[in-house]
C-alpha positions as a printed Julia matrix, in Angstrom:
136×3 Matrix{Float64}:
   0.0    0.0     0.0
   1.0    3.56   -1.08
   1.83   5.75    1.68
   1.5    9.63    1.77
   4.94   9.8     1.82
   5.36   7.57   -1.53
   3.36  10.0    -3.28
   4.81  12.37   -6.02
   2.0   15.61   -5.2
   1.65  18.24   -7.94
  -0.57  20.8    -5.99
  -1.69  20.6    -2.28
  -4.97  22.07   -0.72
  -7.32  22.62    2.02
 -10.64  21.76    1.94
 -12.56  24.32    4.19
 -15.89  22.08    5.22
 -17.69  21.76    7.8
 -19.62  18.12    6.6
 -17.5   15.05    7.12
 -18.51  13.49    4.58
 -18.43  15.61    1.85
 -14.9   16.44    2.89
 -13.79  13.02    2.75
 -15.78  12.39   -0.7
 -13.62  15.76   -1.92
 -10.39  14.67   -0.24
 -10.53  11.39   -2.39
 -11.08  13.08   -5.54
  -8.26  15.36   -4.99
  -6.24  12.78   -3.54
  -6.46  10.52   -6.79
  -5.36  13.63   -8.92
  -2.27  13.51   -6.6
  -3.11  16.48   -4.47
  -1.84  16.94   -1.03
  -4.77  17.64    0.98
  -5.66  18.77    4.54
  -9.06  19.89    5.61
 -10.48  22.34    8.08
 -13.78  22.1     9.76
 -14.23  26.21   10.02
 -12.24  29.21    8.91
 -10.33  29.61   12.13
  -9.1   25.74   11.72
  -7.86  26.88    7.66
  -5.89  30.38    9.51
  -4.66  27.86   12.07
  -3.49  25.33    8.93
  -1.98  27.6     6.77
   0.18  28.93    9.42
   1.21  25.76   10.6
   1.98  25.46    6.63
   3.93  28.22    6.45
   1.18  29.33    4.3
   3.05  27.02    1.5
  -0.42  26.03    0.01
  -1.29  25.92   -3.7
  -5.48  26.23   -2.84
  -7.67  27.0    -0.73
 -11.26  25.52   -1.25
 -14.17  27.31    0.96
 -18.04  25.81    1.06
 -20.76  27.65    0.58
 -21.73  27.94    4.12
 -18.67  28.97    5.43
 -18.08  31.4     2.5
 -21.21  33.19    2.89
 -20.82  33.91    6.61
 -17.67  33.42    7.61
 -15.57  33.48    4.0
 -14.98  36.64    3.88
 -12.9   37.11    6.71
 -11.03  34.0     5.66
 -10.66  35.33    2.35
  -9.73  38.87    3.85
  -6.98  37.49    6.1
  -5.33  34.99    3.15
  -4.96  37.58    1.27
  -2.83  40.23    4.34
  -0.25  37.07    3.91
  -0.62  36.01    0.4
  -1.57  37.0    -3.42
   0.07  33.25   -4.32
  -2.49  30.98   -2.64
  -5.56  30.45   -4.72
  -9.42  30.83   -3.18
 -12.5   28.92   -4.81
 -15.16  29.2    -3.32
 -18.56  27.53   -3.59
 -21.98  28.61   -2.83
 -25.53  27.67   -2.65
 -26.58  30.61   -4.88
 -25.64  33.79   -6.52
 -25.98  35.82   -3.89
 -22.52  35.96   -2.03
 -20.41  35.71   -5.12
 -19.91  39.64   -5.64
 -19.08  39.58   -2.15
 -16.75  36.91   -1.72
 -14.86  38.06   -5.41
 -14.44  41.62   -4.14
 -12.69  39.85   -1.22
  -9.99  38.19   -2.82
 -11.65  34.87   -4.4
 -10.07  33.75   -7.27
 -13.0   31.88   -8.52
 -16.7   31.02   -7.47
 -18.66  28.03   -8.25
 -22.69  27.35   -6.79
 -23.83  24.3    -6.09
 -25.1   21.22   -6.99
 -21.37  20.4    -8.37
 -19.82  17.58   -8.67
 -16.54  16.33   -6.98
 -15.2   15.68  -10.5
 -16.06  19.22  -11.82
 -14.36  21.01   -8.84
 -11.3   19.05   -8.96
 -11.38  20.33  -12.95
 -12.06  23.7   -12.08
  -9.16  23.98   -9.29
  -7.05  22.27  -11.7
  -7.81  24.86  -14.42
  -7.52  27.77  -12.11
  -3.99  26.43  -11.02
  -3.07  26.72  -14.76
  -4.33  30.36  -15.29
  -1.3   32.69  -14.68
  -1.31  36.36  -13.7
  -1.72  38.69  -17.06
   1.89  40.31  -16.46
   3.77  36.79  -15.73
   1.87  35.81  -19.54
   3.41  39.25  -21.45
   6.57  38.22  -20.45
């Protein structure tokens, strides 16, 4: 059996998400397209994370829940430390997306999703580069 350790990762993330079992569903999709993952139950547990990271994260992934009421702030304060680590954040509506883009998210998705189509979309927005790092 493969260990974490035997594991070549290309990207690593934290799942902000406060249901079990959609975190674990998530973890396994990421985990199969060899991302490192570690998960948070609340945005204090991500702050707490990154830092004991080093805030060497590739992604950040905030639910709905948490980004409408408490995403923000978690958005807000990645951002005083970081440009580098990307935000997606998903939503049960339209509602908060203005709100949490203005923030700092890099992208916004609303449910239902799939597992599959948010492991495409964080792998797409891990390709996009910044406009001045593409003139170059």
């Amino acid at each position: 059996m493969l260990t974490d350790s035997d594991v070549d990762h290309k990207h690593s993330i934290i799942l902000v998400e406060d249901d079990v079992d959609v975190t674990n569903i998530l973890a396994g999709h990421f985990t199969l397209t060899k991302f490192k993952v570690f998960k948070a139950k609340s945005a204090e547990a991500c702050l707490d994370k990154l830092k004991e990271l080093d805030y060497k994260v590739d992604v950040v992934f905030v639910n709905g829940t948490i980004a409408a009421d408490r995403g923000p702030m978690l958005i807000v304060n990645i951002r005083k430390v970081s440009h580098e680590i990307k935000i997606f954040a998903l939503a049960e509506n339209e509602n908060n997306k203005t709100r949490v883009l203005d923030y700092g998210a890099d992208e916004f998705a609303i449910k239902p999703i799939s597992p599959t189509t948010v492991v495409e979309k964080v792998s797409m927005l891990l390709m996009k580069r910044p406009a001045e790092a593409q003139a170059t």
